[in-house]
Short mmCIF file of C-alpha atoms and ligand atoms in Angstrom, two decimals:
data_model
loop_
_atom_site.label_atom_id
_atom_site.label_comp_id
_atom_site.label_asym_id
_atom_site.label_seq_id
_atom_site.Cartn_x
_atom_site.Cartn_y
_atom_site.Cartn_z
CA UNK A 19 35.88 34.34 -8.69
CA UNK A 20 38.01 33.32 -11.02
CA UNK A 21 39.87 32.34 -8.57
CA UNK A 22 41.53 28.53 -8.92
CA UNK A 23 39.84 26.41 -6.99
CA UNK A 24 36.63 27.87 -8.89
CA UNK A 25 38.16 27.71 -11.46
CA UNK A 26 38.09 24.25 -13.81
CA UNK A 27 33.73 24.36 -12.30
CA UNK A 28 34.34 28.18 -14.44
CA UNK A 29 35.61 27.15 -17.26
CA UNK A 30 33.60 24.30 -17.38
CA UNK A 31 30.45 26.56 -18.06
CA UNK A 32 32.31 28.51 -19.86
CA UNK A 33 32.80 26.44 -22.62
CA UNK A 34 29.01 24.62 -22.59
CA UNK A 35 27.69 28.11 -22.95
CA UNK A 36 30.11 28.76 -26.10
CA UNK A 37 29.22 26.33 -27.52
CA UNK A 38 25.56 26.83 -26.83
CA UNK A 39 25.41 30.39 -28.34
CA UNK A 40 27.29 28.60 -31.50
CA UNK A 41 25.21 26.15 -32.51
CA UNK A 42 22.73 28.59 -31.57
CA UNK A 43 24.14 30.93 -33.74
CA UNK A 44 24.26 28.89 -37.06
CA UNK A 45 21.18 29.85 -37.83
CA UNK A 46 22.58 33.26 -39.20
CA UNK A 47 24.44 33.19 -41.81
CA UNK A 48 28.84 33.48 -40.32
CA UNK A 49 28.60 31.13 -37.50
CA UNK A 50 29.88 32.63 -34.52
CA UNK A 51 30.26 36.33 -36.39
CA UNK A 52 26.66 37.78 -35.41
CA UNK A 53 26.87 41.60 -36.53
CA UNK A 54 23.41 43.65 -37.66
CA UNK A 55 22.95 42.81 -40.81
CA UNK A 56 22.78 46.74 -43.92
CA UNK A 57 20.45 47.80 -44.85
CA UNK A 58 19.73 47.55 -48.04
CA UNK A 59 19.84 50.38 -50.77
CA UNK A 60 16.29 50.84 -53.14
CA UNK A 61 17.51 52.89 -55.29
CA UNK A 62 19.65 52.60 -58.16
CA UNK A 63 20.70 56.22 -58.81
CA UNK A 64 23.68 56.48 -58.10
CA UNK A 65 24.60 58.59 -54.60
CA UNK A 66 22.11 58.07 -53.62
CA UNK A 67 20.48 56.38 -50.85
CA UNK A 68 16.76 54.91 -49.79
CA UNK A 69 16.50 52.55 -47.82
CA UNK A 70 13.04 51.73 -45.80
CA UNK A 71 13.61 51.54 -41.94
CA UNK A 72 10.27 50.11 -39.71
CA UNK A 73 9.91 50.61 -36.31
CA UNK A 74 7.73 48.23 -34.54
CA UNK A 75 7.19 45.71 -32.11
CA UNK A 76 8.73 42.21 -31.43
CA UNK A 77 9.43 38.72 -29.96
CA UNK A 78 13.29 37.60 -30.45
CA UNK A 79 15.24 35.71 -27.40
CA UNK A 80 18.73 38.80 -26.00
CA UNK A 81 18.94 36.09 -23.13
CA UNK A 82 20.18 32.39 -23.78
CA UNK A 83 17.20 30.37 -22.88
CA UNK A 84 13.74 33.28 -23.45
CA UNK A 85 12.38 36.07 -25.96
CA UNK A 86 12.35 39.16 -24.94
CA UNK A 87 9.77 41.25 -25.97
CA UNK A 88 11.63 44.83 -27.95
CA UNK A 89 11.13 47.42 -29.96
CA UNK A 90 13.43 46.98 -33.27
CA UNK A 91 14.15 48.49 -36.37
CA UNK A 92 13.31 46.13 -39.54
CA UNK A 93 12.48 43.07 -36.80
CA UNK A 94 16.14 43.04 -35.33
CA UNK A 95 18.29 43.94 -32.60
CA UNK A 96 20.61 45.85 -32.76
CA UNK A 97 18.80 47.79 -35.49
CA UNK A 98 19.77 47.45 -39.21
CA UNK A 99 24.02 49.07 -39.98
CA UNK A 100 22.62 52.43 -42.92
CA UNK A 101 26.30 52.53 -44.67
CA UNK A 102 27.05 55.42 -46.06
CA UNK A 103 29.24 57.75 -48.88
CA UNK A 104 30.16 60.94 -48.44
CA UNK A 105 28.30 63.28 -50.85
CA UNK A 106 25.55 60.80 -50.50
CA UNK A 107 21.79 61.93 -50.50
CA UNK A 108 20.29 60.34 -48.32
CA UNK A 109 16.60 59.69 -48.07
CA UNK A 110 15.40 57.10 -45.34
CA UNK A 111 11.48 56.33 -45.57
CA UNK A 112 10.93 55.98 -41.50
CA UNK A 113 7.59 53.84 -40.28
CA UNK A 114 6.02 54.42 -37.38
CA UNK A 115 4.46 50.94 -36.02
CA UNK A 116 5.47 51.33 -32.34
CA UNK A 117 1.93 52.09 -29.72
CA UNK A 118 3.70 55.73 -29.07
CA UNK A 119 5.57 57.96 -30.39
CA UNK A 120 9.01 58.06 -31.65
CA UNK A 121 11.80 59.40 -33.74
CA UNK A 122 14.84 58.77 -35.08
CA UNK A 123 17.74 60.57 -34.39
CA UNK A 124 21.31 60.21 -36.06
CA UNK A 125 23.08 60.94 -33.56
CA UNK A 126 26.25 62.66 -34.41
CA UNK A 127 26.11 63.62 -38.28
CA UNK A 128 26.09 67.21 -39.29
CA UNK A 129 21.90 67.27 -41.77
CA UNK A 130 19.48 69.73 -41.94
CA UNK A 131 16.93 70.61 -38.88
CA UNK A 132 14.36 68.40 -40.16
CA UNK A 133 16.20 65.64 -40.82
CA UNK A 134 17.06 65.87 -37.54
CA UNK A 135 14.91 63.85 -35.45
CA UNK A 136 14.29 65.87 -32.55
CA UNK A 137 12.07 65.74 -29.80
CA UNK A 138 10.83 69.14 -32.29
CA UNK A 139 9.61 66.35 -34.93
CA UNK A 140 8.29 63.30 -33.11
CA UNK A 141 6.46 60.56 -35.85
CA UNK A 142 3.19 60.09 -34.12
CA UNK A 143 2.15 55.93 -34.07
CA UNK A 144 1.03 54.29 -37.65
CA UNK A 145 2.57 57.71 -39.50
CA UNK A 146 5.59 58.16 -41.75
CA UNK A 147 8.28 60.87 -41.12
CA UNK A 148 10.99 60.65 -44.40
CA UNK A 149 14.61 61.74 -43.05
CA UNK A 150 16.77 63.30 -45.87
CA UNK A 151 19.05 64.91 -45.92
CA UNK A 152 23.09 64.95 -47.62
CA UNK A 153 26.17 63.12 -46.51
CA UNK A 154 29.17 66.18 -45.66
CA UNK A 155 32.55 65.80 -47.69
CA UNK A 156 35.01 64.77 -44.49
CA UNK A 157 32.11 63.35 -42.92
CA UNK A 158 33.53 59.21 -42.72
CA UNK A 159 33.69 58.43 -39.40
CA UNK A 160 31.23 55.74 -37.16
CA UNK A 161 27.51 57.29 -36.30
CA UNK A 162 24.95 55.92 -34.34
CA UNK A 163 20.85 55.96 -33.84
CA UNK A 164 18.26 56.17 -31.58
CA UNK A 165 15.44 57.36 -30.70
CA UNK A 166 14.50 60.69 -29.04
CA UNK A 167 11.21 61.10 -28.32
CA UNK A 168 10.35 64.00 -25.62
CA UNK A 169 10.63 61.67 -21.80
CA UNK A 170 11.35 58.63 -23.99
CA UNK A 171 14.12 57.75 -25.19
CA UNK A 172 15.31 55.99 -21.83
CA UNK A 173 12.65 53.19 -22.79
CA UNK A 174 12.60 53.02 -26.25
CA UNK A 175 16.62 52.76 -26.09
CA UNK A 176 16.24 50.00 -23.90
CA UNK A 177 13.95 48.20 -26.03
CA UNK A 178 16.31 47.27 -28.58
CA UNK A 179 15.86 51.23 -30.42
CA UNK A 180 19.60 51.60 -31.96
CA UNK A 181 21.85 50.34 -34.33
CA UNK A 182 25.00 51.85 -36.64
CA UNK A 183 25.50 54.89 -39.00
CA UNK A 184 28.64 53.62 -41.12
CA UNK A 185 30.18 56.85 -43.40
CA UNK A 186 32.93 55.91 -45.04
CA UNK A 187 35.48 58.02 -47.38
CA UNK A 188 37.14 58.12 -51.34
CA UNK A 189 40.04 57.73 -49.74
CA UNK A 190 39.99 56.37 -46.45
CA UNK A 191 43.69 55.15 -45.79
CA UNK A 192 42.48 52.28 -43.37
CA UNK A 193 40.01 51.28 -46.45
CA UNK A 194 42.12 46.95 -46.88
CA UNK A 195 41.93 46.04 -43.13
CA UNK A 196 39.26 43.42 -41.91
CA UNK A 197 36.40 45.76 -40.13
CA UNK A 198 34.25 45.01 -37.53
CA UNK A 199 31.40 47.13 -36.03
CA UNK A 200 30.74 46.42 -32.68
CA UNK A 201 28.78 48.73 -31.11
CA UNK A 202 28.16 47.39 -26.96
CA UNK A 203 25.03 47.71 -24.80
CA UNK A 204 23.23 46.31 -21.81
CA UNK A 205 20.15 45.43 -19.69
CA UNK A 206 18.05 44.23 -17.83
CA UNK A 207 16.08 40.96 -17.36
CA UNK A 208 13.52 39.49 -15.21
CA UNK A 209 13.72 35.83 -14.77
CA UNK A 210 10.92 35.52 -17.91
CA UNK A 211 12.84 37.19 -20.41
CA UNK A 212 11.44 40.73 -20.00
CA UNK A 213 13.25 43.77 -19.71
CA UNK A 214 13.49 45.05 -16.25
CA UNK A 215 12.72 48.31 -15.89
CA UNK A 216 12.71 47.96 -12.04
CA UNK A 217 10.51 48.84 -9.08
CA UNK A 218 10.47 51.94 -6.83
CA UNK A 219 13.90 51.63 -5.51
CA UNK A 220 15.43 50.81 -8.11
CA UNK A 221 13.69 53.54 -10.51
CA UNK A 222 15.23 56.14 -8.03
CA UNK A 223 18.95 54.87 -7.92
CA UNK A 224 18.89 54.98 -11.79
CA UNK A 225 17.15 58.01 -11.88
CA UNK A 226 20.79 58.71 -10.08
CA UNK A 227 22.99 57.13 -12.20
CA UNK A 228 21.60 56.12 -15.11
CA UNK A 229 20.63 52.48 -15.98
CA UNK A 230 22.37 49.84 -16.06
CA UNK A 231 22.08 46.76 -16.81
CA UNK A 232 23.46 43.55 -15.57
CA UNK A 233 24.01 41.87 -18.82
CA UNK A 234 26.20 43.15 -21.30
CA UNK A 235 26.43 42.73 -25.36
CA UNK A 236 27.60 42.92 -28.09
CA UNK A 237 25.37 43.59 -31.20
CA UNK A 238 23.20 41.85 -29.19
CA UNK A 239 25.53 39.45 -28.67
CA UNK A 240 25.71 38.53 -25.10
CA UNK A 241 30.18 37.42 -24.55
CA UNK A 242 29.90 36.27 -27.98
CA UNK A 243 33.58 34.54 -30.43
CA UNK A 244 35.09 36.91 -32.44
CA UNK A 245 38.19 35.73 -34.67
CA UNK A 246 41.86 37.03 -35.94
CA UNK A 247 44.75 35.57 -37.43
CA UNK A 248 47.34 35.75 -36.39
CA UNK A 249 49.64 38.75 -37.40
CA UNK A 250 46.29 40.08 -38.29
CA UNK A 251 45.09 43.82 -37.78
CA UNK A 252 41.63 44.34 -37.46
CA UNK A 253 39.78 48.18 -37.60
CA UNK A 254 36.65 47.66 -35.14
CA UNK A 255 34.04 50.89 -35.15
CA UNK A 256 32.88 50.87 -31.72
CA UNK A 257 29.89 52.26 -30.58
CA UNK A 258 28.48 52.14 -27.11
CA UNK A 259 25.00 52.43 -27.40
CA UNK A 260 24.06 51.90 -23.16
CA UNK A 261 21.58 54.12 -21.55
CA UNK A 262 25.07 55.27 -18.70
CA UNK A 263 27.19 52.33 -18.95
CA UNK A 264 30.78 53.60 -19.62
CA UNK A 265 33.05 50.92 -21.31
CA UNK A 266 36.46 50.96 -20.54
CA UNK A 267 37.83 48.42 -22.76
CA UNK A 268 41.41 46.37 -23.11
CA UNK A 269 42.11 42.66 -23.96
CA UNK A 270 45.60 42.09 -21.84
CA UNK A 271 48.58 41.87 -24.10
CA UNK A 272 47.72 43.16 -25.70
CA UNK A 273 48.08 47.16 -26.70
CA UNK A 274 45.49 48.95 -29.22
CA UNK A 275 45.83 51.94 -31.94
CA UNK A 276 42.65 54.28 -31.21
CA UNK A 277 42.67 55.70 -34.48
CA UNK A 278 38.97 57.64 -34.65
CA UNK A 279 36.01 59.13 -32.53
CA UNK A 280 33.24 60.00 -32.70
CA UNK A 281 33.36 62.43 -35.91
CA UNK A 282 35.99 59.72 -37.30
CA UNK A 283 39.63 59.67 -37.73
CA UNK A 284 42.53 61.57 -36.35
CA UNK A 285 45.78 62.85 -37.74
CA UNK A 286 47.87 59.53 -36.65
CA UNK A 287 47.53 56.95 -34.54
CA UNK A 288 48.03 56.06 -31.75
CA UNK A 289 48.86 53.71 -29.43
CA UNK A 290 46.66 52.86 -25.89
CA UNK A 291 46.87 50.55 -23.26
CA UNK A 292 43.31 50.72 -22.93
CA UNK A 293 40.47 53.58 -24.01
CA UNK A 294 37.39 54.70 -22.29
CA UNK A 295 34.42 54.61 -24.45
CA UNK A 296 31.15 56.76 -22.96
CA UNK A 297 27.83 56.51 -23.47
CA UNK A 298 26.97 57.91 -26.76
CA UNK A 299 31.15 58.03 -27.85
CA UNK A 300 32.53 55.93 -30.67
CA UNK A 301 35.72 54.98 -30.79
CA UNK A 302 37.81 53.33 -34.48
CA UNK A 303 41.19 51.08 -32.99
CA UNK A 304 43.59 48.58 -35.04
CA UNK A 305 43.54 45.83 -33.52
CA UNK A 306 47.38 43.05 -34.19
CA UNK A 307 46.75 40.23 -33.79
CA UNK A 308 50.17 39.49 -31.17
CA UNK A 309 49.41 36.45 -30.29
CA UNK A 310 49.33 33.10 -31.26
CA UNK A 311 47.43 30.68 -33.78
CA UNK A 312 44.80 28.39 -32.20
CA UNK A 313 45.09 30.39 -28.78
CA UNK A 314 42.44 33.10 -27.83
CA UNK A 315 42.26 36.76 -25.76
CA UNK A 316 39.00 38.53 -24.19
CA UNK A 317 38.34 41.76 -24.34
CA UNK A 318 37.23 42.90 -20.91
CA UNK A 319 35.84 46.74 -19.54
CA UNK A 320 37.26 48.11 -16.29
CA UNK A 321 36.41 49.45 -13.59
CA UNK A 322 35.82 52.75 -14.08
CA UNK A 323 34.58 54.58 -11.58
CA UNK A 324 31.93 57.56 -12.86
CA UNK A 325 29.38 57.27 -9.73
CA UNK A 326 28.57 58.92 -6.80
CA UNK A 327 29.45 56.87 -3.60
CA UNK A 328 25.30 56.50 -2.73
CA UNK A 329 24.38 55.35 -5.98
CA UNK A 330 26.75 53.06 -6.93
CA UNK A 331 26.79 48.99 -7.67
CA UNK A 332 28.28 47.19 -5.46
CA UNK A 333 30.62 45.08 -7.94
CA UNK A 334 31.44 48.46 -10.04
CA UNK A 335 35.12 48.07 -9.19
CA UNK A 336 35.46 44.64 -10.98
CA UNK A 337 35.99 43.85 -15.00
CA UNK A 338 33.23 41.94 -17.10
CA UNK A 339 34.25 40.39 -19.65
CA UNK A 340 33.31 41.62 -23.34
CA UNK A 341 33.39 39.14 -26.44
CA UNK A 342 36.25 36.11 -27.08
CA UNK A 343 38.68 37.03 -29.78
CA UNK A 344 40.15 33.75 -30.07
CA UNK A 345 42.79 33.33 -32.75
CA UNK A 346 42.49 30.92 -35.89
CA UNK A 347 44.61 28.26 -36.30
CA UNK A 348 46.27 29.61 -40.04
CA UNK A 349 50.08 30.85 -39.96
CA UNK A 350 50.41 34.19 -38.99
CA UNK A 351 49.62 36.37 -41.71
CA UNK A 352 52.16 38.41 -43.64
CA UNK A 353 52.91 41.76 -41.46
CA UNK A 354 50.67 44.50 -43.00
CA UNK A 355 51.84 47.92 -42.96
CA UNK A 356 49.81 50.75 -41.57
CA UNK A 357 50.01 53.96 -41.99
CA UNK A 358 51.28 56.93 -39.71
CA UNK A 359 49.82 59.70 -40.66
CA UNK A 360 45.98 59.46 -41.72
CA UNK A 361 43.78 62.82 -42.46
CA UNK A 362 45.16 66.53 -41.69
CA UNK A 363 42.41 68.20 -39.60
CA UNK A 364 42.09 71.22 -40.08
CA UNK A 365 42.15 72.81 -36.15
CA UNK A 366 39.91 75.40 -35.53
CA UNK A 367 40.85 78.48 -34.09
CA UNK A 368 40.10 80.20 -30.70
CA UNK A 369 41.68 83.52 -32.22
CA UNK A 370 37.89 83.49 -33.93
CA UNK A 371 35.68 82.12 -31.86
CA UNK A 372 32.95 84.62 -30.61
CA UNK A 373 30.97 84.07 -28.28
CA UNK A 374 32.38 81.67 -25.10
CA UNK A 375 29.01 79.89 -23.70
CA UNK A 376 29.39 78.16 -20.14
CA UNK A 377 27.35 75.06 -19.39
CA UNK A 378 27.06 74.49 -15.62
CA UNK A 379 25.73 70.27 -14.80
CA UNK A 380 24.77 70.65 -11.58
CA UNK A 381 22.82 66.76 -11.26
CA UNK A 382 18.62 67.38 -12.89
CA UNK A 383 19.94 70.38 -14.42
CA UNK A 384 21.90 72.54 -17.05
CA UNK A 385 22.61 76.23 -16.02
CA UNK A 386 20.17 75.71 -13.30
CA UNK A 387 17.12 74.82 -15.33
CA UNK A 388 15.78 71.52 -16.91
CA UNK A 389 14.30 71.10 -19.48
CA UNK A 390 11.62 73.13 -21.48
CA UNK A 391 10.53 72.83 -24.96
CA UNK A 392 9.39 75.79 -25.10
CA UNK A 393 12.11 78.08 -24.35
CA UNK A 394 15.84 78.62 -25.83
CA UNK A 395 18.62 78.85 -24.00
CA UNK A 396 21.50 79.60 -25.77
CA UNK A 397 20.72 81.19 -29.26
CA UNK A 398 24.02 81.19 -31.97
CA UNK A 399 24.37 83.08 -35.62
CA UNK A 400 24.79 80.82 -38.12
CA UNK A 401 28.48 80.69 -39.35
CA UNK A 402 29.97 82.14 -36.14
CA UNK A 403 32.63 79.93 -34.19
CA UNK A 404 31.95 79.42 -30.52
CA UNK A 405 33.69 77.61 -26.90
CA UNK A 406 31.72 75.73 -25.21
CA UNK A 407 32.92 75.90 -21.34
CA UNK A 408 31.46 72.91 -20.08
CA UNK A 409 31.04 72.70 -15.62
CA UNK A 410 30.62 69.15 -13.88
CA UNK A 411 30.52 70.77 -10.81
CA UNK A 412 29.11 67.20 -9.13
CA UNK A 413 30.15 64.12 -8.46
CA UNK A 414 29.56 61.68 -10.97
CA UNK A 415 30.25 62.54 -14.96
CA UNK A 416 28.41 63.13 -17.60
CA UNK A 417 28.54 62.80 -20.57
CA UNK A 418 27.83 65.89 -22.86
CA UNK A 419 26.47 65.74 -26.57
CA UNK A 420 25.73 68.39 -28.85
CA UNK A 421 23.35 67.52 -31.76
CA UNK A 422 23.89 68.72 -35.79
CA UNK A 423 28.07 69.71 -35.18
CA UNK A 424 31.50 68.05 -34.40
CA UNK A 425 32.88 69.87 -32.12
CA UNK A 426 36.74 69.72 -30.93
CA UNK A 427 38.04 69.39 -26.54
CA UNK A 428 40.67 72.04 -25.25
CA UNK A 429 41.42 71.81 -22.74
CA UNK A 430 40.44 69.42 -19.36
CA UNK A 431 40.71 71.44 -17.11
CA UNK A 432 43.58 73.41 -18.79
CA UNK A 433 44.59 71.23 -20.28
CA UNK A 434 45.14 71.07 -23.18
CA UNK A 435 44.13 68.28 -25.72
CA UNK A 436 47.36 66.32 -27.44
CA UNK A 437 46.05 65.94 -30.33
CA UNK A 438 43.52 67.42 -32.54
CA UNK A 439 39.63 65.39 -33.04
CA UNK A 440 35.98 65.67 -34.42
CA UNK A 441 33.29 64.87 -31.73
CA UNK A 442 30.15 65.67 -31.33
CA UNK A 443 29.44 64.53 -26.86
CA UNK A 444 33.12 64.66 -24.39
CA UNK A 445 32.73 63.27 -20.65
CA UNK A 446 32.64 64.79 -17.77
CA UNK A 447 34.41 64.02 -15.09
CA UNK A 448 33.10 64.55 -11.66
CA UNK A 449 34.18 67.68 -9.88
CA UNK A 450 36.15 68.42 -13.98
CA UNK A 451 36.01 71.17 -16.69
CA UNK A 452 36.06 70.56 -20.26
CA UNK A 453 35.60 73.49 -23.20
CA UNK A 454 35.43 72.78 -27.65
CA UNK A 455 35.23 74.93 -30.09
CA UNK A 456 32.56 74.41 -32.44
CA UNK A 457 31.87 76.98 -35.69
CA UNK A 458 27.69 76.28 -37.28
CA UNK A 459 29.06 76.59 -40.56
CA UNK A 460 25.66 75.66 -41.77
CA UNK A 461 21.13 74.46 -40.83
CA UNK A 462 19.82 76.39 -39.43
CA UNK A 463 17.18 75.32 -35.99
CA UNK A 464 16.74 74.58 -33.44
CA UNK A 465 19.32 71.99 -31.75
CA UNK A 466 19.35 70.05 -28.47
CA UNK A 467 22.29 69.64 -26.23
CA UNK A 468 22.28 67.28 -23.68
CA UNK A 469 23.18 64.52 -20.84
CA UNK A 470 23.32 61.50 -22.71
CA UNK A 471 22.48 58.89 -19.35
CA UNK A 472 19.34 58.88 -21.25
CA UNK A 473 17.68 59.18 -16.94
CA UNK A 474 19.50 62.43 -17.04
CA UNK A 475 18.54 63.55 -19.80
CA UNK A 476 15.27 62.54 -19.99
CA UNK A 477 14.71 64.44 -16.82
CA UNK A 478 15.46 67.78 -17.93
CA UNK A 479 19.81 67.60 -18.32
CA UNK A 480 18.76 68.83 -21.62
CA UNK A 481 18.60 72.64 -23.60
CA UNK A 482 17.70 74.18 -27.11
CA UNK A 483 20.63 76.04 -28.72
CA UNK A 484 18.76 78.36 -31.68
CA UNK A 485 21.07 78.59 -34.67
CA UNK A 486 20.07 81.26 -37.10
CU1 LIG B 505 22.40 61.02 -29.38
CU2 LIG B 505 20.24 63.54 -28.41
O1 LIG B 505 21.28 62.13 -28.73
CU1 LIG B 506 22.54 63.46 -31.00
CU1 LIG B 507 24.22 63.22 -15.89
#
């Protein structure tokens, strides 16, 4: 593909495509750096956020030259970004204008059961629901929202329902850095631009693999251009909103400073060459503009083998381009002083754990059982500290997610996690085991735990934890 002979042609095609998408994006607020709009706060009261969110069918252009019938939050794919501060009281007035039931799940937020938007609280077509919660102190981080109706999550997310949630702290050590939110997703399309859910054969592969699309998006744009000034340091909040694709991000010639995970910042930055983001996970990265003015680099996703051999896609080992990072012509910015420490993270103590639960993942099942809305799979005591051991017995990865509570990964295959972070989703690679520790500080309720490959979740890799 990228051999020398074809390079001039490929370059020309890329140049034309870039020019086209740039001129197309021109009508939007910023020329080349499109990001979802922010939800507008209708409340004038301090520490109060009151927003309106409507899910409805819409028709938008996702791939050049065609329009696609989608489901959208407030008409946009991805949906608008919900910007919050620790301590905010939040009310989301949600209205379902879809022809089917839905919910809005606030993935990763530690909020009451009534606001979790799980399959226990479906919102029927034409109905409204108010999601109401308080943003916990210490929860600053990057989260996201998506539908979670029983058996329909994958289809609704594929149709365009997902958006970012940013929680900010008053004492954010990185607040002075320019920031970008990058919502990664993928999709598949028919020739007429409609979303391709696949024939029966493809459906079987999707059930096994999770539905992957060949078209990669950042904030709903294909191969967008993001600008950086030489010498500048940018903070990227990356969300993997795809149903099954695992991204392995790298920018050739650059390293990243990995500064945060699902539940916010680490204690200190970690320098890495690449970073893996499984579905539903988030990472915060610092990207240092080490390139020269006027040059460009590419954010890529490297091959990652999460598959069983039978349904591994033919192109699984290909590196894919995700976005162009273009250096402005400005002379290099003065050096940026980055903090050596970010915030303290208090370790949850395994000695305080009163229960160890083992979750055995096999294809389609957790502990040998398929999801049943009428069955409580695990019962826990409010206030308890527990260790969960997630054992993946099969030959493909399963990203395990627990609703409502952030946890700390203790070890993977017996190897201690090198540093602490808050997470709500942990990818458990084929034939591996991960252990995490969690404390059920408050919020009694029935909380889902599941594989976040949406096809696996829908076909039964989900269970219910009751905390009371
Ligand atoms: Cu992203 Cu059950 O959640
Ligand atoms: Cu969740
Ligand atoms: Cu799975």
